[in-house]
Short mmCIF file of C-alpha atoms in Angstrom, two decimals:
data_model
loop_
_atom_site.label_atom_id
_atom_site.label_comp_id
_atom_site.label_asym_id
_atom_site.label_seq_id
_atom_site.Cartn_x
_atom_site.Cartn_y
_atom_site.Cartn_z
CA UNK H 91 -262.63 91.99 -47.96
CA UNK H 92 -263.28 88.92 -49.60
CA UNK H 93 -262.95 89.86 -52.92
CA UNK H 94 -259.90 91.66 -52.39
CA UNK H 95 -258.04 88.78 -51.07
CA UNK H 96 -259.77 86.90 -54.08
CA UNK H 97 -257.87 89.77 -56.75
CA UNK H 98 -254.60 89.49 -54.88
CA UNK H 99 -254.43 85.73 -55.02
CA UNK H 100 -255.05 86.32 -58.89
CA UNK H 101 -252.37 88.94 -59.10
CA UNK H 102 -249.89 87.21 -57.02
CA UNK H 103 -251.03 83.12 -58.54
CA UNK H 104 -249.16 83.37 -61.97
CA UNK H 105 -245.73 84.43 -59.81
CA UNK H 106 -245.87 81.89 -57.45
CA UNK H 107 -246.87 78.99 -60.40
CA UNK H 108 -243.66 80.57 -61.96
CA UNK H 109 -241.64 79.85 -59.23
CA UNK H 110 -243.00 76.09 -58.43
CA UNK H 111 -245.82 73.74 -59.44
CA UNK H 112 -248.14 73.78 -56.93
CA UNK H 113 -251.84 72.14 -57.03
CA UNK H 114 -252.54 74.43 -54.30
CA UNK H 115 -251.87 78.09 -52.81
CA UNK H 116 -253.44 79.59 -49.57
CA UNK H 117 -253.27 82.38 -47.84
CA UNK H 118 -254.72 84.31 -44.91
CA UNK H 119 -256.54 87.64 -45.01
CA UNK H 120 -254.69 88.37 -41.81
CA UNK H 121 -252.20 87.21 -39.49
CA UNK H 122 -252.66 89.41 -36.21
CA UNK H 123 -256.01 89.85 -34.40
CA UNK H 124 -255.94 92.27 -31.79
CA UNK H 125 -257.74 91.94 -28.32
CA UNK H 126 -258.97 94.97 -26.56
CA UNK H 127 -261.13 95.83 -23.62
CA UNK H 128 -263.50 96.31 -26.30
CA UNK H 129 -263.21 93.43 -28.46
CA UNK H 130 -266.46 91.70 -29.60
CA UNK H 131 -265.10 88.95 -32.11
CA UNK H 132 -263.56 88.90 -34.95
CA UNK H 133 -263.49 87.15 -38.50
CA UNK H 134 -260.28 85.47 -40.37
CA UNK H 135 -260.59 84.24 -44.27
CA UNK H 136 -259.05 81.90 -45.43
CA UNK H 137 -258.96 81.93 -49.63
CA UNK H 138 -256.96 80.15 -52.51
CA UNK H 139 -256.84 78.51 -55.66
CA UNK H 140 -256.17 74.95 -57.09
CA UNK H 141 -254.45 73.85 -60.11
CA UNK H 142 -258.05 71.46 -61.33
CA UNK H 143 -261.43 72.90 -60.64
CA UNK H 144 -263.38 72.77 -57.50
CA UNK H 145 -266.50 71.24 -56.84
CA UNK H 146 -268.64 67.72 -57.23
CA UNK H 147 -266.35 65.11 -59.30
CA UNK H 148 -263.41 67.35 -59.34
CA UNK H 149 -261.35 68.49 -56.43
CA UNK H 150 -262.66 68.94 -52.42
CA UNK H 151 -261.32 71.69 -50.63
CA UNK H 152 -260.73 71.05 -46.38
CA UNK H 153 -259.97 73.83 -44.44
CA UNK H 154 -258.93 73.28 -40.52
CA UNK H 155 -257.91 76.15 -37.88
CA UNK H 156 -257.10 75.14 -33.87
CA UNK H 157 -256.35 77.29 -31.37
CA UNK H 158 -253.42 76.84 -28.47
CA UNK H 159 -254.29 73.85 -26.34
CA UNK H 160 -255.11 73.96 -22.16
CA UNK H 161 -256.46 71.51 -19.45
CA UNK H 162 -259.94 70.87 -19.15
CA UNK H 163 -261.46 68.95 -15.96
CA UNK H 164 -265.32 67.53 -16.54
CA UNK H 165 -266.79 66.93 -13.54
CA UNK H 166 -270.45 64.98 -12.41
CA UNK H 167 -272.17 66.74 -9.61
CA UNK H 168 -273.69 63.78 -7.53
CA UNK H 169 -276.55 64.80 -4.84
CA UNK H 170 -275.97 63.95 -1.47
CA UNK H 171 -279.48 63.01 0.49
CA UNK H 172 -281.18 64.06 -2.56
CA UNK H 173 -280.44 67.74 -1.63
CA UNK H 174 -277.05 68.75 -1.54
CA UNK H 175 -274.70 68.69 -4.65
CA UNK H 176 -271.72 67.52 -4.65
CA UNK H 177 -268.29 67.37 -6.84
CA UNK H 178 -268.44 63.67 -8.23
CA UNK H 179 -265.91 61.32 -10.47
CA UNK H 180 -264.25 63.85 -12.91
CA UNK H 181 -262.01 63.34 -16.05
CA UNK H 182 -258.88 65.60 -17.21
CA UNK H 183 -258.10 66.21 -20.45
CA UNK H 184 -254.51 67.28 -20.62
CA UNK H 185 -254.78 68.71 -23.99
CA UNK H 186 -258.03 70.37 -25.11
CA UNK H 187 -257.62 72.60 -28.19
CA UNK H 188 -259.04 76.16 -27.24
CA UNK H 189 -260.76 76.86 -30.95
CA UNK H 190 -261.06 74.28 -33.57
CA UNK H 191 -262.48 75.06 -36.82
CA UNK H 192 -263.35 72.28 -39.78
CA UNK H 193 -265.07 73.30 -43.35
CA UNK H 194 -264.73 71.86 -46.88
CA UNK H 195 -266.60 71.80 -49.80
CA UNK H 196 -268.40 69.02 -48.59
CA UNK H 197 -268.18 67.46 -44.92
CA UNK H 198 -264.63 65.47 -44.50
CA UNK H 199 -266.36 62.44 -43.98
CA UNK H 200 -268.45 62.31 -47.68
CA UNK H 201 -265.07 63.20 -48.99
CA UNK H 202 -261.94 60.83 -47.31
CA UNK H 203 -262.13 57.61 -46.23
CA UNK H 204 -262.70 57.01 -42.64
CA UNK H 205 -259.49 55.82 -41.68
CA UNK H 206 -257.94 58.67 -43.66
CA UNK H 207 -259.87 61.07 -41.56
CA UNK H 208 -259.76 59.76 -38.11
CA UNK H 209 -255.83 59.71 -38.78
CA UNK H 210 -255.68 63.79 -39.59
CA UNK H 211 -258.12 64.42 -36.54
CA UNK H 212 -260.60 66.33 -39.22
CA UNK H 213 -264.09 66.53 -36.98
CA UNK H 214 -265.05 67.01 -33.72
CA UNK H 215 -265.36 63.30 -33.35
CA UNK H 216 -261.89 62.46 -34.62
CA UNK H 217 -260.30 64.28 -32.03
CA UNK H 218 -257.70 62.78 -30.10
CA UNK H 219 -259.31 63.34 -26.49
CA UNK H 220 -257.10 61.23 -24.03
CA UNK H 221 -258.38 61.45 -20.76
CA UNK H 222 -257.09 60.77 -17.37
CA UNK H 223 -259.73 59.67 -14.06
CA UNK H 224 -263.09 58.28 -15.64
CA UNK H 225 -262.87 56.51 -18.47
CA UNK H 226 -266.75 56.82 -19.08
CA UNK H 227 -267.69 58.19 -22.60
CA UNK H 228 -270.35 60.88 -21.33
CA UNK H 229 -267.54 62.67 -20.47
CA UNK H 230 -265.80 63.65 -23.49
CA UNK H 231 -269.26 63.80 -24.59
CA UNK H 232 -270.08 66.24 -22.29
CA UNK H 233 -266.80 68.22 -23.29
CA UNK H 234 -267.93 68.39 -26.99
CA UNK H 235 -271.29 70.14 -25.56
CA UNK H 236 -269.50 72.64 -23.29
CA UNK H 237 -267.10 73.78 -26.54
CA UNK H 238 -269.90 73.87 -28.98
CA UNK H 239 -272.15 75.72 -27.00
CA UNK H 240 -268.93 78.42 -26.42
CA UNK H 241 -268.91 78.76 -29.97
CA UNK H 242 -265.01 77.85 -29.66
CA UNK H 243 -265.47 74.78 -31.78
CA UNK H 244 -267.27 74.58 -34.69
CA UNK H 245 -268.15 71.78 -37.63
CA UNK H 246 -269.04 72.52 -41.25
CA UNK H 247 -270.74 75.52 -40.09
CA UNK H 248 -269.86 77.39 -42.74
CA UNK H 249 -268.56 75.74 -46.47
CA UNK H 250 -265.99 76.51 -48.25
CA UNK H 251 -266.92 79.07 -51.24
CA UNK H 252 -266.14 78.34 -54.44
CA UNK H 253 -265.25 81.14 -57.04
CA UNK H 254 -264.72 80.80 -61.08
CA UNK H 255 -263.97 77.31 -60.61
CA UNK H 256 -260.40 77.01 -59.07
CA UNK H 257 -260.85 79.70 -56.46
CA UNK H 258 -262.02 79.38 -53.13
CA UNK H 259 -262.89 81.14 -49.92
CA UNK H 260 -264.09 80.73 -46.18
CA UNK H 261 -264.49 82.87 -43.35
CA UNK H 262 -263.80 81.31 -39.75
CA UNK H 263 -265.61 83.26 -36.55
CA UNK H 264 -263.41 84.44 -34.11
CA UNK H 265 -266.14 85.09 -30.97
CA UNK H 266 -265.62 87.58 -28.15
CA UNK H 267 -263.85 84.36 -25.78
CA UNK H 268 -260.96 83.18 -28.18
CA UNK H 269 -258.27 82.17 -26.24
CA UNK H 270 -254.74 84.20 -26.96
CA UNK H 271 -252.25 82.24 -28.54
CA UNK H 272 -250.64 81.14 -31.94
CA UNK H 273 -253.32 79.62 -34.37
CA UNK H 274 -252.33 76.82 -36.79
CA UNK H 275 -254.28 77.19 -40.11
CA UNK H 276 -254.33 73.67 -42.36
CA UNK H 277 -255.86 73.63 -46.19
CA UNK H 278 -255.81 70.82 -47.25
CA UNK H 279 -256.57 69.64 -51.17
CA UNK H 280 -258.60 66.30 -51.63
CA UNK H 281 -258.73 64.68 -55.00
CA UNK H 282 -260.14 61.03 -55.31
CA UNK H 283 -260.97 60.67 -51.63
CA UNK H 284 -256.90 60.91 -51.01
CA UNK H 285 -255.02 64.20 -49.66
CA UNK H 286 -252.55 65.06 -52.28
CA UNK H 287 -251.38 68.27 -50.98
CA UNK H 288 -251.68 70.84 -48.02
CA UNK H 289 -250.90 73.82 -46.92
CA UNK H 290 -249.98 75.21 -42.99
CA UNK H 291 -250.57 79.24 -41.81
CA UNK H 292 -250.52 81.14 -38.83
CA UNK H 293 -252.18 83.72 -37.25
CA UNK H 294 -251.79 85.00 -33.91
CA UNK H 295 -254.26 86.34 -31.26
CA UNK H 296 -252.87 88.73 -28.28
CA UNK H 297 -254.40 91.28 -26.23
CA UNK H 298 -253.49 94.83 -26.62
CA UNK H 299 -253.79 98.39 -24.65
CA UNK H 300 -255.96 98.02 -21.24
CA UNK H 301 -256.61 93.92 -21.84
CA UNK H 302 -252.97 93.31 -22.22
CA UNK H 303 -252.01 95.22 -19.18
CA UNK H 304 -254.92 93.37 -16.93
CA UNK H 305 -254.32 89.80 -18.08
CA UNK H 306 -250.35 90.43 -17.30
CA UNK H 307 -251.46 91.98 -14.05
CA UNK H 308 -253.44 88.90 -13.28
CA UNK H 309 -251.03 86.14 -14.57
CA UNK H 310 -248.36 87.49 -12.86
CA UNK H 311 -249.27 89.09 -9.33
CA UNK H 312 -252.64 87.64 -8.66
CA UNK H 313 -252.93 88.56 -5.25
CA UNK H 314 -252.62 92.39 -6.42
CA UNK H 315 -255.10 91.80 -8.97
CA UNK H 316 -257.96 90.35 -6.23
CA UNK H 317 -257.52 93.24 -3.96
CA UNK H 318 -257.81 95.49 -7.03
CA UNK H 319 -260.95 93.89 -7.99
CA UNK H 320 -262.60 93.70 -4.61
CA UNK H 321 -261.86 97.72 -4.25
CA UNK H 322 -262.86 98.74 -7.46
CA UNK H 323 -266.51 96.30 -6.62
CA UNK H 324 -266.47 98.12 -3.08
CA UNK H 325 -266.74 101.67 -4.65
CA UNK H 326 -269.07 100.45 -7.27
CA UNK H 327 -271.45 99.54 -4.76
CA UNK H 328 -270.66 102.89 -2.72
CA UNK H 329 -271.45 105.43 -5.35
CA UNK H 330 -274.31 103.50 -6.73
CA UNK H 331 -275.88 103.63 -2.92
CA UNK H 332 -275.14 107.20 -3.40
CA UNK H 333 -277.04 107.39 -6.24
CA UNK H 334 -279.74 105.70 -5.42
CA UNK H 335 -280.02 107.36 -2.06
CA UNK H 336 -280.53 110.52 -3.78
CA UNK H 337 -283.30 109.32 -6.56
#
């Protein structure tokens, strides 16, 4: 797949130069990623070329994806008597991207300035967090744990490929638990530790078939959708007494 996309963007480079001068052309391998019942992840690449070559003393290639944003509440369990757990102090993050992707060439911070990059948000600790409740730090920290570990956000995990010299290439992971949503896709192209040009894309994730028909079900008649799931639980548990009753 990769080396497809890597042809086309040859093909399809001299047209586009035609047309304008650009120090930069991206594109996506796709721009739809289907959820099913079935759906185990997926993979997006993201490939291009720049007008100067790639690479150490030349130009730095950034590449950032992030996902539809939601409300996250972090909460501290404090024990009670030293034996019962409680819900504590608890911060709420209005808006918490659901994926958010970052790979370059080299990290963004041995590339840009650290002002430069705290003002684009590029890295996990550049995010723009606001909180509302408790103001202490362990709790975004805390935050950053829970979306690493969900494989949802992700830091130079990956670089970006580099191919003959002005193309270049990476793949971002799409796991199982990607949130449904439009996707914002940024390249950007770094040349003497300043941005001189970037690109946006889209892709969009959306459930299809079975999934799409649950999730609607559930958004939009909840109380249906318990009952449903507390019937279809109850004759689970009947046939496989049934079952077992007969081994």
């Amino acid at each position: 797949m990769i080396r497809r996309c890597l042809l086309l963007l040859v093909l399809l480079l001299p047209v586009r130069a035609m047309a304008q001068d650009l120090p930069l052309v991206a594109a996506l391998s796709r721009n739809d990623i289907e959820v099913t019942t079935g759906f185990t992840g997926a993979s997006l690449v993201v490939f291009g070329s720049t007008e100067q070559p790639i690479g150490p003393g030349g130009d730095e290639v950034l590449v950032v994806a992030r996902g539809p944003t939601r409300p996250i509440v972090v909460r501290r369990k404090v024990a009670v008597a030293g034996v019962v757990w409680v819900n504590g102090p608890a911060a709420r993050f209005p808006e918490v991207p659901g994926y958010y992707v970052i790979a370059g060439t080299r990290p963004a911070w041995q590339i840009l300035p650290e002002e430069e990059r705290q003002k684009n948000a590029l890295g996990l600790d550049a995010l723009p967090l606001t909180s509302t409740g408790a103001r202490n730090p362990a709790f975004r920290a805390a935050l950053l744990d829970l979306e690493r570990r969900s494989g949802l956000w992700l830091e130079d995990a990956e670089p970006v490929q580099i191919e003959g010299a002005r193309l270049f290439f990476v793949r971002l992971p799409l796991p199982a638990a990607v949130p449904t949503g439009e996707y914002q896709v940024e390249v950007l192209l770094v040349r003497s530790r300043r941005i001189v040009a970037r690109q946006a894309l889209e892709f969009r994730v959306e459930r299809v078939g079975t999934a799409d028909r649950v999730a609607t079900v559930a958004r939009g008649q909840p109380l249906l959708y318990g009952v449903a799931c507390v019937l279809v639980a109850a004759l689970a548990g009947w046939l496989g007494s049934i079952l077992f009753r007969r081994g």
